[in-house]
Amino acid sequence: ADLMPPMLGEMPAVHDEPEEPDELTCPICYTIFRDPVHLVGEHRGSGRGVYERDAIISFWRRRPLASFFGGAPLSSAAMLPAVGTRREVGDWLARNPGCTPSGWPSRDVGAPSTQAELDQLSREIERLAAVRSAAEAIEAAEAARGINGAAAEAALAVLRAQASAVRIRGPSPGRREYTGRYVRCDRLPLVDGRFAFAKEGEPDKMLWYARNGFWHAGRAVDLGRQTGYLIVSDSSGSPEHIMGEWQVESGRGFIPAPQL
């Protein structure tokens, strides 16, 4: 008798996804580089000088010129295209033709940023850093002996050059009466190094920064206090530069208002 077992069907081959190399991954967004840039102010030999362009710009818009790995801030936002890193990404894609890196919509690397585009972004970040530094300098001067001296006056001039009116707009889950246009109050004393703003036509509603690191929209009688009905964690020197997510007081605490 034939005692051989019936032939089993062949098992499908298992193809492991290739491991994405750490050296080609942005330390901020954890995806393989598509538009890598060198930060001129970071030491290239440290291995910390290359980032995905959009990731470092998003980080800097909230913390201008901060070092992602901590330590002293950078002296400039100058960037250069990381040509060598981009070439290595292309080589890795060629060795792994069936793989789309995680977080990528397709295998298309796209066009790199031009130096002119990077220079424009660098100027934007350096302006944000200058405004924040001016506000912090005035805040320190206020705490020490009041605003005086050439350095404080120069910092004040930087703040005066920012927007004289701002608008809080967008759908809000509550306290919609605090959305609208706010006008800078040039005649009021600065509040923790920043100008306060009053709602146009409703001066009993104001927008101000407080020492807790939040901007607040609330009652004028609370000006300078760490309270409000709309708040956002952001230490920008002027409110038009705010990048944080607003929160709204709901009666039972604060809830996110991502569309404000």
Tab-separated table of C-alpha atoms in Angstrom:
chain	number	residue	atom	x	y	z
A	1	ALA	CA	0.000	0.000	0.000
A	2	ASP	CA	1.114	3.552	-0.673
A	3	LEU	CA	1.749	5.059	2.756
A	4	MET	CA	3.026	8.422	1.455
A	5	PRO	CA	0.918	11.318	2.806
A	6	PRO	CA	-0.839	13.516	0.335
A	7	MET	CA	1.285	16.425	-0.927
A	8	LEU	CA	0.500	19.581	0.974
A	9	GLY	CA	0.066	22.842	-0.919
A	10	GLU	CA	3.087	25.056	-0.832
A	11	MET	CA	3.031	27.754	1.825
A	12	PRO	CA	3.170	31.272	0.436
A	13	ALA	CA	6.520	32.954	0.769
A	14	VAL	CA	6.799	35.531	3.515
A	15	HIS	CA	8.501	38.757	2.531
A	16	ASP	CA	9.757	40.780	5.464
A	17	GLU	CA	9.629	44.525	5.115
A	18	PRO	CA	13.158	45.941	5.052
A	19	GLU	CA	14.215	47.744	8.186
A	20	GLU	CA	14.299	51.505	7.724
A	21	PRO	CA	17.786	52.736	8.640
A	22	ASP	CA	18.057	55.084	11.611
A	23	GLU	CA	20.681	57.191	9.874
A	24	LEU	CA	18.152	58.049	7.143
A	25	THR	CA	15.316	58.818	9.569
A	26	CYS	CA	14.439	62.289	10.844
A	27	PRO	CA	14.778	62.472	14.652
A	28	ILE	CA	11.698	64.706	14.878
A	29	CYS	CA	9.067	62.980	12.725
A	30	TYR	CA	10.596	59.454	12.667
A	31	THR	CA	10.182	58.982	8.929
A	32	ILE	CA	12.781	58.498	6.222
A	33	PHE	CA	13.946	61.819	4.795
A	34	ARG	CA	12.256	63.231	1.712
A	35	ASP	CA	13.535	66.813	1.881
A	36	PRO	CA	16.517	66.677	4.280
A	37	VAL	CA	18.328	69.847	5.317
A	38	HIS	CA	21.552	70.583	7.182
A	39	LEU	CA	21.333	73.093	10.009
A	40	VAL	CA	24.429	75.217	9.580
A	41	GLY	CA	24.461	76.097	13.271
A	42	GLU	CA	24.659	72.471	14.447
A	43	HIS	CA	27.909	70.566	14.377
A	44	ARG	CA	27.771	68.059	11.559
A	45	GLY	CA	30.207	65.706	13.240
A	46	SER	CA	27.716	65.203	16.074
A	47	GLY	CA	25.304	63.424	13.723
A	48	ARG	CA	22.616	65.901	14.743
A	49	GLY	CA	22.703	68.293	11.844
A	50	VAL	CA	20.146	66.780	9.441
A	51	TYR	CA	16.361	67.065	9.718
A	52	GLU	CA	13.314	66.808	7.499
A	53	ARG	CA	12.654	70.378	6.397
A	54	ASP	CA	8.971	70.591	7.360
A	55	ALA	CA	9.630	68.933	10.719
A	56	ILE	CA	12.332	71.359	11.854
A	57	ILE	CA	10.365	74.365	10.584
A	58	SER	CA	7.255	73.234	12.476
A	59	PHE	CA	9.386	72.757	15.608
A	60	TRP	CA	11.014	76.163	15.202
A	61	ARG	CA	7.742	77.994	14.654
A	62	ARG	CA	6.892	77.105	18.219
A	63	ARG	CA	10.442	77.351	19.618
A	64	PRO	CA	12.474	79.561	17.269
A	65	LEU	CA	16.151	78.569	16.997
A	66	ALA	CA	15.867	76.006	19.818
A	67	SER	CA	18.107	72.962	19.555
A	68	PHE	CA	15.924	69.880	19.204
A	69	PHE	CA	18.340	67.910	21.376
A	70	GLY	CA	18.526	70.589	24.052
A	71	GLY	CA	21.259	72.960	25.068
A	72	ALA	CA	21.974	76.464	23.877
A	73	PRO	CA	19.837	77.856	21.051
A	74	LEU	CA	21.324	78.118	17.596
A	75	SER	CA	22.751	81.439	16.471
A	76	SER	CA	20.940	81.319	13.124
A	77	ALA	CA	18.339	79.334	11.195
A	78	ALA	CA	20.568	78.929	8.141
A	79	MET	CA	19.906	75.673	6.255
A	80	LEU	CA	21.476	73.879	3.316
A	81	PRO	CA	20.037	71.035	1.206
A	82	ALA	CA	21.414	67.748	2.556
A	83	VAL	CA	22.373	66.454	-0.877
A	84	GLY	CA	24.357	63.463	0.359
A	85	THR	CA	21.572	62.270	2.661
A	86	ARG	CA	19.019	62.574	-0.115
A	87	ARG	CA	21.276	60.526	-2.413
A	88	GLU	CA	21.530	57.808	0.261
A	89	VAL	CA	17.727	57.703	0.499
A	90	GLY	CA	17.549	57.222	-3.273
A	91	ASP	CA	20.076	54.369	-3.054
A	92	TRP	CA	18.050	52.705	-0.275
A	93	LEU	CA	14.855	52.959	-2.328
A	94	ALA	CA	16.651	51.418	-5.328
A	95	ARG	CA	17.759	48.462	-3.183
A	96	ASN	CA	14.195	47.985	-1.920
A	97	PRO	CA	11.998	48.429	-5.006
A	98	GLY	CA	8.819	47.064	-3.433
A	99	CYS	CA	8.934	49.180	-0.295
A	100	THR	CA	7.190	52.482	0.402
A	101	PRO	CA	8.680	54.077	3.540
A	102	SER	CA	6.301	54.450	6.450
A	103	GLY	CA	4.619	57.837	6.492
A	104	TRP	CA	5.186	58.427	2.765
A	105	PRO	CA	2.159	58.669	0.454
A	106	SER	CA	4.166	56.989	-2.325
A	107	ARG	CA	7.735	56.098	-3.253
A	108	ASP	CA	8.152	59.431	-5.035
A	109	VAL	CA	10.787	61.495	-3.227
A	110	GLY	CA	9.635	64.722	-4.847
A	111	ALA	CA	11.700	67.771	-5.616
A	112	PRO	CA	14.131	69.087	-2.986
A	113	SER	CA	13.896	72.590	-1.568
A	114	THR	CA	15.925	75.216	-3.375
A	115	GLN	CA	18.430	77.313	-1.486
A	116	ALA	CA	16.232	80.358	-2.062
A	117	GLU	CA	13.276	78.598	-0.403
A	118	LEU	CA	15.427	77.598	2.554
A	119	ASP	CA	16.778	81.129	2.928
A	120	GLN	CA	13.241	82.509	3.018
A	121	LEU	CA	12.244	80.055	5.745
A	122	SER	CA	15.414	80.891	7.681
A	123	ARG	CA	14.533	84.582	7.663
A	124	GLU	CA	11.033	83.791	8.932
A	125	ILE	CA	12.386	81.775	11.870
A	126	GLU	CA	14.989	84.387	12.730
A	127	ARG	CA	12.271	87.074	12.813
A	128	LEU	CA	10.227	84.929	15.205
A	129	ALA	CA	13.298	84.427	17.382
A	130	ALA	CA	14.004	88.164	17.437
A	131	VAL	CA	10.447	88.974	18.554
A	132	ARG	CA	10.519	86.357	21.298
A	133	SER	CA	13.960	87.495	22.473
A	134	ALA	CA	12.725	91.092	22.606
A	135	ALA	CA	9.736	90.109	24.742
A	136	GLU	CA	11.928	88.065	27.081
A	137	ALA	CA	14.418	90.933	27.406
A	138	ILE	CA	11.653	93.355	28.365
A	139	GLU	CA	10.166	90.816	30.767
A	140	ALA	CA	13.557	90.498	32.474
A	141	ALA	CA	13.993	94.286	32.577
A	142	GLU	CA	10.549	94.693	34.131
A	143	ALA	CA	11.380	92.165	36.812
A	144	ALA	CA	14.706	93.829	37.587
A	145	ARG	CA	14.165	97.576	37.535
A	146	GLY	CA	11.585	98.562	34.939
A	147	ILE	CA	11.975	99.256	31.238
A	148	ASN	CA	14.874	101.594	30.609
A	149	GLY	CA	18.142	101.660	28.789
A	150	ALA	CA	19.034	101.367	25.133
A	151	ALA	CA	18.710	97.584	25.007
A	152	ALA	CA	15.189	97.640	26.439
A	153	GLU	CA	14.181	100.441	24.069
A	154	ALA	CA	15.497	98.473	21.108
A	155	ALA	CA	13.543	95.420	22.253
A	156	LEU	CA	10.423	97.545	22.624
A	157	ALA	CA	10.870	98.814	19.055
A	158	VAL	CA	10.898	95.205	17.825
A	159	LEU	CA	7.570	94.544	19.541
A	160	ARG	CA	6.042	97.748	18.208
A	161	ALA	CA	6.936	96.626	14.674
A	162	GLN	CA	4.655	93.580	15.010
A	163	ALA	CA	0.939	93.459	14.177
A	164	SER	CA	-1.140	96.228	15.769
A	165	ALA	CA	-4.298	94.098	15.523
A	166	VAL	CA	-5.008	90.371	15.449
A	167	ARG	CA	-8.093	88.216	15.009
A	168	ILE	CA	-9.098	85.056	16.891
A	169	ARG	CA	-11.304	83.214	14.449
A	170	GLY	CA	-12.659	79.805	13.554
A	171	PRO	CA	-15.249	77.429	15.030
A	172	SER	CA	-15.126	77.286	18.813
A	173	PRO	CA	-16.825	74.731	21.097
A	174	GLY	CA	-17.705	77.562	23.463
A	175	ARG	CA	-17.047	81.121	24.606
A	176	ARG	CA	-17.466	82.411	21.065
A	177	GLU	CA	-17.932	85.928	22.423
A	178	TYR	CA	-14.164	86.007	22.929
A	179	THR	CA	-13.390	85.421	19.263
A	180	GLY	CA	-13.019	88.426	16.977
A	181	ARG	CA	-10.623	91.281	16.319
A	182	TYR	CA	-8.286	92.559	19.045
A	183	VAL	CA	-6.391	95.849	18.831
A	184	ARG	CA	-3.034	96.462	20.510
A	185	CYS	CA	-3.125	98.707	23.569
A	186	ASP	CA	-0.032	100.836	23.030
A	187	ARG	CA	-0.779	103.099	26.007
A	188	LEU	CA	-1.086	100.336	28.586
A	189	PRO	CA	1.976	98.991	30.408
A	190	LEU	CA	3.379	95.782	28.957
A	191	VAL	CA	2.248	92.555	30.593
A	192	ASP	CA	5.130	90.152	31.172
A	193	GLY	CA	7.042	91.645	28.263
A	194	ARG	CA	4.166	91.663	25.759
A	195	PHE	CA	1.576	94.169	24.614
A	196	ALA	CA	-2.016	93.549	25.683
A	197	PHE	CA	-4.865	93.732	23.153
A	198	ALA	CA	-8.493	94.832	23.614
A	199	LYS	CA	-11.395	93.408	21.635
A	200	GLU	CA	-12.610	95.924	19.086
A	201	GLY	CA	-15.877	97.492	20.265
A	202	GLU	CA	-15.840	95.451	23.497
A	203	PRO	CA	-13.010	96.777	25.678
A	204	ASP	CA	-14.174	94.642	28.607
A	205	LYS	CA	-12.618	91.668	26.748
A	206	MET	CA	-8.850	91.504	26.367
A	207	LEU	CA	-5.992	89.322	25.133
A	208	TRP	CA	-2.740	89.130	27.103
A	209	TYR	CA	0.278	86.986	27.916
A	210	ALA	CA	1.062	85.822	31.453
A	211	ARG	CA	4.081	84.393	33.186
A	212	ASN	CA	2.654	80.854	33.086
A	213	GLY	CA	3.570	80.702	29.374
A	214	PHE	CA	0.001	81.093	28.088
A	215	TRP	CA	-1.798	83.735	26.076
A	216	HIS	CA	-5.255	84.388	27.541
A	217	ALA	CA	-8.440	85.925	26.158
A	218	GLY	CA	-10.689	86.932	29.012
A	219	ARG	CA	-12.189	89.735	31.063
A	220	ALA	CA	-10.367	93.056	31.154
A	221	VAL	CA	-10.559	93.025	34.962
A	222	ASP	CA	-8.360	89.907	34.910
A	223	LEU	CA	-5.648	91.518	32.767
A	224	GLY	CA	-2.253	90.038	33.647
A	225	ARG	CA	-3.663	87.144	35.657
A	226	GLN	CA	-3.117	83.520	34.738
A	227	THR	CA	-6.743	82.991	33.825
A	228	GLY	CA	-9.067	83.449	30.874
A	229	TYR	CA	-11.783	81.812	28.791
A	230	LEU	CA	-9.600	81.088	25.760
A	231	ILE	CA	-5.998	80.057	26.455
A	232	VAL	CA	-3.055	78.779	24.443
A	233	SER	CA	0.334	77.537	25.612
A	234	ASP	CA	2.720	79.620	23.526
A	235	SER	CA	5.362	82.168	24.551
A	236	SER	CA	5.434	84.076	21.252
A	237	GLY	CA	6.390	87.706	21.626
A	238	SER	CA	3.281	88.825	19.714
A	239	PRO	CA	-0.007	86.944	19.228
A	240	GLU	CA	0.077	86.762	15.419
A	241	HIS	CA	2.964	84.295	15.825
A	242	ILE	CA	1.016	81.861	18.043
A	243	MET	CA	1.292	78.268	16.789
A	244	GLY	CA	-0.096	76.362	19.779
A	245	GLU	CA	-3.570	74.855	20.007
A	246	TRP	CA	-6.205	76.971	21.725
A	247	GLN	CA	-8.309	75.652	24.573
A	248	VAL	CA	-11.751	76.855	25.660
A	249	GLU	CA	-13.175	77.019	29.175
A	250	SER	CA	-16.249	74.785	29.233
A	251	GLY	CA	-17.502	75.222	32.798
A	252	ARG	CA	-15.889	71.919	33.768
A	253	GLY	CA	-12.354	72.712	32.716
A	254	PHE	CA	-10.671	73.458	29.415
A	255	ILE	CA	-11.330	71.546	26.202
A	256	PRO	CA	-9.330	71.645	22.937
A	257	ALA	CA	-10.374	74.068	20.199
A	258	PRO	CA	-8.169	72.864	17.317
A	259	GLN	CA	-9.940	74.980	14.694
A	260	LEU	CA	-9.390	78.317	16.432
